[in-house]
Amino acid sequence: MKKRRLGNSDLFVTELGLGCMSIGTEEKTAREIIEAALDEGINYFDTADLYDFGENESLVGKALKNVREQVVIATKVGNRWNADKSSWTWEPSKPYIKEAVKNSLKRLGTDYIDLYQLHGGTINDPIDETIEAFEELKAEGYIRYYGISSIRPNVIREYVKKSNIVSVMMQYSILDRRPEEEALPLLAEHGISVVTRGPLAKGLLSDKLLEKASEKGYLDYSFEELSKVLPLLKEKTAAARSFTEAALQYNLAAPAVASVITGASSVEQIRSNAAAVRSNPLTEEQAALIKEWTKANVYQEHR
């Protein structure tokens, strides 16, 4: 599987990464999914301390222990579970980040984290303090690089201006084109990579189409609009391929995108997504049609 450089780092990540949140809590099944990803050539594994109260990190660490030097492990920080684990609070402070990283390292069973990401962010955060925490962790050798997970333009701009982030994880798909107006061009200009999540829009951009649709619709799309747009897109852009292929290739066509992150709850999903990423890129005509028939979905808030 092809690899792309993550920002200005020396990390080269596969065009498809595994979002580990969906691998479950049963160790045998989780290991089978991760091993299938490795068999497909995937080297990029994304988790978070929030997932399953940290158990996800533990499962990922165990499954990758024997190939640690050959893979890129990314995890996230910033959401702190309360005492009874019924909810969490947002905590981007320096003391918390420097405490949390040690817990993640222990669960992952590793001496370092390749990519440590802030799991969210608001313009009211103590951003300078947060950046200082990541820079110190990098200098101390606990992490190799850091990034953020955000789709908020004002937050992204602050980190582009003030920090040494190498990546931004954000939701992006044919049905969610918000990043195209500002985020993707800005990050491409500064040599910062985008890692996309939600590229299949909760399964709407797979061959199951409306089987995955809610009566409430999706983002700015009503159910009625989805009923018209999805079959049309599939007909025009995926006539000789799966709709999943068209959807993932749409993301990979954006110059700033380094990798698309998809979840998987089965080995079959991993193999299907890997085949989709290995398929032929979209033609310029297909990409233009997608843009013509879909909404930009630009948020006016948080600008």
CSV table of C-alpha atoms in Angstrom, one decimal:
chain,number,residue,atom,x,y,z
A,1,MET,CA,0.0,0.0,0.0
A,2,LYS,CA,1.3,3.5,-0.9
A,3,LYS,CA,2.5,5.8,1.8
A,4,ARG,CA,2.5,9.5,2.1
A,5,ARG,CA,4.6,11.8,4.3
A,6,LEU,CA,2.8,13.3,7.3
A,7,GLY,CA,3.5,17.0,7.2
A,8,ASN,CA,7.2,17.8,7.5
A,9,SER,CA,7.8,14.8,9.8
A,10,ASP,CA,9.8,11.7,9.0
A,11,LEU,CA,6.6,9.6,9.4
A,12,PHE,CA,5.3,8.0,6.3
A,13,VAL,CA,1.8,6.7,6.7
A,14,THR,CA,-0.2,4.4,4.5
A,15,GLU,CA,-3.0,6.0,2.5
A,16,LEU,CA,-5.4,4.0,4.6
A,17,GLY,CA,-5.3,4.0,8.3
A,18,LEU,CA,-7.3,1.9,10.8
A,19,GLY,CA,-9.5,3.8,13.2
A,20,CYS,CA,-9.4,1.5,16.2
A,21,MET,CA,-12.4,2.8,18.0
A,22,SER,CA,-14.6,0.2,16.3
A,23,ILE,CA,-12.5,-2.9,16.9
A,24,GLY,CA,-14.5,-3.7,20.1
A,25,THR,CA,-13.3,-4.9,23.5
A,26,GLU,CA,-12.9,-8.6,22.8
A,27,GLU,CA,-9.2,-9.2,22.4
A,28,LYS,CA,-9.3,-12.1,19.9
A,29,THR,CA,-11.6,-10.1,17.5
A,30,ALA,CA,-9.6,-6.9,17.9
A,31,ARG,CA,-6.3,-8.8,17.2
A,32,GLU,CA,-7.7,-10.4,14.1
A,33,ILE,CA,-8.8,-7.0,12.7
A,34,ILE,CA,-5.5,-5.4,13.4
A,35,GLU,CA,-3.6,-8.4,12.0
A,36,ALA,CA,-5.7,-8.2,8.8
A,37,ALA,CA,-4.8,-4.5,8.6
A,38,LEU,CA,-1.1,-5.4,8.8
A,39,ASP,CA,-1.5,-8.1,6.2
A,40,GLU,CA,-3.0,-5.5,3.9
A,41,GLY,CA,0.1,-3.3,4.4
A,42,ILE,CA,-1.5,-0.7,6.7
A,43,ASN,CA,1.0,0.9,9.0
A,44,TYR,CA,-1.1,3.6,10.6
A,45,PHE,CA,-3.3,2.9,13.7
A,46,ASP,CA,-5.3,5.6,15.4
A,47,THR,CA,-6.7,5.3,18.9
A,48,ALA,CA,-7.5,7.6,21.9
A,49,ASP,CA,-7.4,7.4,25.6
A,50,LEU,CA,-11.2,8.1,25.6
A,51,TYR,CA,-12.1,4.9,23.8
A,52,ASP,CA,-13.4,2.2,26.1
A,53,PHE,CA,-11.9,4.0,29.1
A,54,GLY,CA,-8.4,3.3,27.8
A,55,GLU,CA,-9.0,-0.3,27.0
A,56,ASN,CA,-8.7,0.4,23.3
A,57,GLU,CA,-5.1,1.6,23.7
A,58,SER,CA,-4.3,-1.5,25.6
A,59,LEU,CA,-5.7,-3.8,22.9
A,60,VAL,CA,-3.9,-1.8,20.1
A,61,GLY,CA,-0.6,-1.9,22.1
A,62,LYS,CA,-0.8,-5.7,22.6
A,63,ALA,CA,-1.6,-6.4,19.0
A,64,LEU,CA,1.2,-4.2,17.7
A,65,LYS,CA,3.9,-5.1,20.2
A,66,ASN,CA,5.9,-7.4,17.9
A,67,VAL,CA,5.8,-4.9,15.0
A,68,ARG,CA,6.2,-1.7,17.0
A,69,GLU,CA,9.1,-0.3,14.9
A,70,GLN,CA,7.2,-0.9,11.7
A,71,VAL,CA,4.0,1.0,12.5
A,72,VAL,CA,2.8,4.5,13.3
A,73,ILE,CA,0.7,4.7,16.5
A,74,ALA,CA,-1.4,7.7,16.9
A,75,THR,CA,-3.5,8.4,20.0
A,76,LYS,CA,-5.3,11.4,21.5
A,77,VAL,CA,-5.7,13.4,24.7
A,78,GLY,CA,-7.9,16.1,26.2
A,79,ASN,CA,-11.1,14.3,27.3
A,80,ARG,CA,-11.0,13.4,31.0
A,81,TRP,CA,-13.4,10.8,32.4
A,82,ASN,CA,-15.1,11.7,35.7
A,83,ALA,CA,-14.7,9.5,38.7
A,84,ASP,CA,-17.7,7.2,38.0
A,85,LYS,CA,-16.9,7.2,34.2
A,86,SER,CA,-20.4,8.3,33.4
A,87,SER,CA,-19.2,11.3,31.4
A,88,TRP,CA,-16.1,13.3,30.6
A,89,THR,CA,-14.9,16.9,30.7
A,90,TRP,CA,-12.7,18.8,28.3
A,91,GLU,CA,-9.2,19.3,29.8
A,92,PRO,CA,-6.5,20.7,27.5
A,93,SER,CA,-4.2,22.0,30.4
A,94,LYS,CA,-0.5,21.3,30.4
A,95,PRO,CA,-0.5,19.4,33.7
A,96,TYR,CA,-3.2,17.1,32.5
A,97,ILE,CA,-1.6,16.4,29.1
A,98,LYS,CA,1.7,15.6,30.7
A,99,GLU,CA,0.0,13.2,33.2
A,100,ALA,CA,-2.2,11.6,30.6
A,101,VAL,CA,0.6,10.8,28.1
A,102,LYS,CA,2.2,8.5,30.7
A,103,ASN,CA,-1.0,6.6,31.2
A,104,SER,CA,-1.3,6.2,27.4
A,105,LEU,CA,2.3,5.0,27.1
A,106,LYS,CA,1.7,2.4,29.8
A,107,ARG,CA,-1.5,1.1,28.2
A,108,LEU,CA,0.1,1.0,24.8
A,109,GLY,CA,3.1,-0.8,26.2
A,110,THR,CA,5.5,1.5,24.3
A,111,ASP,CA,8.2,4.0,25.2
A,112,TYR,CA,7.0,6.6,22.7
A,113,ILE,CA,4.0,7.7,20.7
A,114,ASP,CA,4.5,8.5,17.1
A,115,LEU,CA,1.7,11.1,16.8
A,116,TYR,CA,0.0,12.6,19.9
A,117,GLN,CA,-3.2,14.6,19.0
A,118,LEU,CA,-5.3,17.0,20.9
A,119,HIS,CA,-8.7,15.4,20.8
A,120,GLY,CA,-10.8,18.5,20.0
A,121,GLY,CA,-10.2,22.1,20.9
A,122,THR,CA,-11.9,25.5,21.3
A,123,ILE,CA,-10.7,29.1,20.8
A,124,ASN,CA,-11.1,29.6,24.5
A,125,ASP,CA,-8.6,26.9,25.4
A,126,PRO,CA,-5.2,27.9,26.9
A,127,ILE,CA,-3.7,27.2,23.5
A,128,ASP,CA,-0.2,28.5,24.3
A,129,GLU,CA,-0.1,26.2,27.4
A,130,THR,CA,-1.3,23.3,25.4
A,131,ILE,CA,1.3,23.8,22.8
A,132,GLU,CA,4.0,24.1,25.5
A,133,ALA,CA,2.9,20.7,26.9
A,134,PHE,CA,3.3,19.0,23.5
A,135,GLU,CA,6.6,20.7,22.8
A,136,GLU,CA,8.0,19.5,26.1
A,137,LEU,CA,6.8,16.0,25.6
A,138,LYS,CA,8.5,16.0,22.2
A,139,ALA,CA,11.7,17.3,23.7
A,140,GLU,CA,11.5,14.7,26.5
A,141,GLY,CA,11.1,11.8,23.9
A,142,TYR,CA,7.6,10.7,25.0
A,143,ILE,CA,6.2,11.7,21.6
A,144,ARG,CA,7.7,12.1,18.2
A,145,TYR,CA,5.2,14.5,16.7
A,146,TYR,CA,1.9,16.1,17.6
A,147,GLY,CA,-1.3,17.3,15.9
A,148,ILE,CA,-4.9,18.2,16.6
A,149,SER,CA,-8.3,16.7,15.8
A,150,SER,CA,-10.6,19.6,14.8
A,151,ILE,CA,-12.7,21.0,12.0
A,152,ARG,CA,-13.0,24.5,13.6
A,153,PRO,CA,-11.3,27.0,11.3
A,154,ASN,CA,-10.4,29.4,14.1
A,155,VAL,CA,-8.8,26.7,16.2
A,156,ILE,CA,-6.9,25.3,13.2
A,157,ARG,CA,-5.6,28.8,12.3
A,158,GLU,CA,-4.3,29.3,15.8
A,159,TYR,CA,-2.3,26.1,15.8
A,160,VAL,CA,-1.0,26.7,12.3
A,161,LYS,CA,0.2,30.1,13.4
A,162,LYS,CA,1.6,29.2,16.8
A,163,SER,CA,2.6,25.5,16.8
A,164,ASN,CA,4.6,22.8,15.0
A,165,ILE,CA,1.7,20.5,14.3
A,166,VAL,CA,2.3,18.0,11.5
A,167,SER,CA,-1.3,17.0,11.0
A,168,VAL,CA,-4.9,17.8,11.6
A,169,MET,CA,-7.5,15.1,11.8
A,170,MET,CA,-10.9,16.2,10.5
A,171,GLN,CA,-14.2,14.8,9.3
A,172,TYR,CA,-14.3,15.0,5.5
A,173,SER,CA,-16.3,13.2,2.8
A,174,ILE,CA,-18.3,13.7,-0.4
A,175,LEU,CA,-21.2,14.6,1.8
A,176,ASP,CA,-19.2,16.7,4.3
A,177,ARG,CA,-17.1,19.1,2.2
A,178,ARG,CA,-16.7,21.8,4.9
A,179,PRO,CA,-12.9,21.5,5.0
A,180,GLU,CA,-12.6,22.5,1.3
A,181,GLU,CA,-13.4,26.2,1.8
A,182,GLU,CA,-10.6,27.1,4.2
A,183,ALA,CA,-9.0,24.2,6.1
A,184,LEU,CA,-7.6,22.2,3.2
A,185,PRO,CA,-6.0,25.1,1.3
A,186,LEU,CA,-4.6,26.6,4.5
A,187,LEU,CA,-3.0,23.4,5.6
A,188,ALA,CA,-1.6,22.5,2.2
A,189,GLU,CA,0.0,26.0,2.0
A,190,HIS,CA,1.8,25.4,5.3
A,191,GLY,CA,2.8,21.8,4.6
A,192,ILE,CA,0.6,20.3,7.3
A,193,SER,CA,-1.1,17.1,6.5
A,194,VAL,CA,-4.8,16.2,6.8
A,195,VAL,CA,-5.9,12.9,8.2
A,196,THR,CA,-9.6,12.3,7.4
A,197,ARG,CA,-12.2,10.5,9.4
A,198,GLY,CA,-15.7,9.7,8.4
A,199,PRO,CA,-14.9,9.3,4.7
A,200,LEU,CA,-17.9,7.0,4.2
A,201,ALA,CA,-20.3,9.3,6.0
A,202,LYS,CA,-21.6,6.6,8.4
A,203,GLY,CA,-22.0,4.1,5.6
A,204,LEU,CA,-24.0,6.3,3.2
A,205,LEU,CA,-21.1,6.4,0.8
A,206,SER,CA,-21.0,2.6,0.5
A,207,ASP,CA,-22.9,0.4,-1.9
A,208,LYS,CA,-25.6,0.1,0.9
A,209,LEU,CA,-26.5,3.7,0.3
A,210,LEU,CA,-29.9,4.5,1.9
A,211,GLU,CA,-29.8,1.3,4.0
A,212,LYS,CA,-27.7,3.4,6.3
A,213,ALA,CA,-29.7,6.6,6.1
A,214,SER,CA,-31.6,8.2,8.9
A,215,GLU,CA,-35.0,9.9,8.4
A,216,LYS,CA,-33.3,12.9,9.9
A,217,GLY,CA,-30.9,13.0,7.0
A,218,TYR,CA,-27.2,13.9,7.3
A,219,LEU,CA,-25.8,17.3,8.0
A,220,ASP,CA,-27.5,19.7,5.6
A,221,TYR,CA,-29.0,16.9,3.6
A,222,SER,CA,-32.6,15.8,4.2
A,223,PHE,CA,-33.6,12.2,3.7
A,224,GLU,CA,-35.3,13.2,0.4
A,225,GLU,CA,-32.2,14.9,-0.9
A,226,LEU,CA,-30.1,11.8,0.0
A,227,SER,CA,-32.5,9.7,-1.9
A,228,LYS,CA,-31.8,11.6,-5.0
A,229,VAL,CA,-28.1,12.5,-4.6
A,230,LEU,CA,-26.7,9.1,-3.5
A,231,PRO,CA,-28.0,7.0,-6.4
A,232,LEU,CA,-26.9,9.7,-8.9
A,233,LEU,CA,-23.4,9.9,-7.5
A,234,LYS,CA,-23.1,6.2,-7.5
A,235,GLU,CA,-24.2,6.0,-11.1
A,236,LYS,CA,-21.9,8.7,-12.4
A,237,THR,CA,-18.8,8.1,-10.3
A,238,ALA,CA,-18.9,4.4,-9.4
A,239,ALA,CA,-20.3,2.7,-12.5
A,240,ALA,CA,-17.3,0.3,-12.8
A,241,ARG,CA,-16.3,0.3,-9.2
A,242,SER,CA,-17.7,0.2,-5.7
A,243,PHE,CA,-19.1,3.4,-4.2
A,244,THR,CA,-16.6,3.0,-1.3
A,245,GLU,CA,-13.8,3.2,-3.8
A,246,ALA,CA,-15.1,6.5,-5.2
A,247,ALA,CA,-15.6,7.9,-1.7
A,248,LEU,CA,-12.2,7.1,-0.4
A,249,GLN,CA,-10.5,8.2,-3.6
A,250,TYR,CA,-12.3,11.5,-3.4
A,251,ASN,CA,-10.6,12.2,-0.1
A,252,LEU,CA,-7.2,11.1,-1.3
A,253,ALA,CA,-7.4,13.4,-4.3
A,254,ALA,CA,-7.1,16.4,-2.0
A,255,PRO,CA,-3.5,17.6,-2.0
A,256,ALA,CA,-3.3,18.1,1.7
A,257,VAL,CA,-4.7,14.6,2.6
A,258,ALA,CA,-2.1,12.1,3.8
A,259,SER,CA,-4.4,9.3,4.9
A,260,VAL,CA,-8.0,8.3,5.2
A,261,ILE,CA,-9.0,6.7,8.5
A,262,THR,CA,-11.8,4.1,8.4
A,263,GLY,CA,-13.1,2.0,11.2
A,264,ALA,CA,-13.6,-1.7,10.9
A,265,SER,CA,-15.5,-4.2,13.1
A,266,SER,CA,-14.6,-7.2,10.9
A,267,VAL,CA,-11.7,-8.5,8.8
A,268,GLU,CA,-13.9,-8.3,5.7
A,269,GLN,CA,-14.3,-4.5,6.2
A,270,ILE,CA,-10.6,-4.1,6.4
A,271,ARG,CA,-10.0,-6.0,3.2
A,272,SER,CA,-12.7,-4.1,1.4
A,273,ASN,CA,-11.4,-0.7,2.4
A,274,ALA,CA,-7.9,-1.7,1.5
A,275,ALA,CA,-9.0,-2.7,-2.0
A,276,ALA,CA,-10.8,0.6,-2.3
A,277,VAL,CA,-7.7,2.6,-1.5
A,278,ARG,CA,-5.7,0.6,-4.0
A,279,SER,CA,-8.2,1.3,-6.8
A,280,ASN,CA,-7.7,3.8,-9.5
A,281,PRO,CA,-8.0,7.5,-8.6
A,282,LEU,CA,-11.0,9.5,-9.6
A,283,THR,CA,-10.8,11.3,-12.9
A,284,GLU,CA,-11.0,15.1,-13.0
A,285,GLU,CA,-14.4,14.8,-14.5
A,286,GLN,CA,-15.7,12.5,-11.8
A,287,ALA,CA,-14.3,14.8,-9.1
A,288,ALA,CA,-15.9,17.8,-10.8
A,289,LEU,CA,-19.3,16.1,-10.9
A,290,ILE,CA,-19.1,15.3,-7.2
A,291,LYS,CA,-18.5,18.9,-6.4
A,292,GLU,CA,-21.3,20.0,-8.7
A,293,TRP,CA,-23.9,17.7,-7.2
A,294,THR,CA,-23.1,18.0,-3.6
A,295,LYS,CA,-23.2,20.8,-1.0
A,296,ALA,CA,-20.2,22.6,0.4
A,297,ASN,CA,-21.7,22.3,3.9
A,298,VAL,CA,-19.7,25.2,5.2
A,299,TYR,CA,-20.3,26.1,8.8
A,300,GLN,CA,-20.6,29.8,9.5
A,301,GLU,CA,-20.0,29.3,13.2
A,302,HIS,CA,-16.6,29.1,14.9
A,303,ARG,CA,-15.0,31.1,12.2
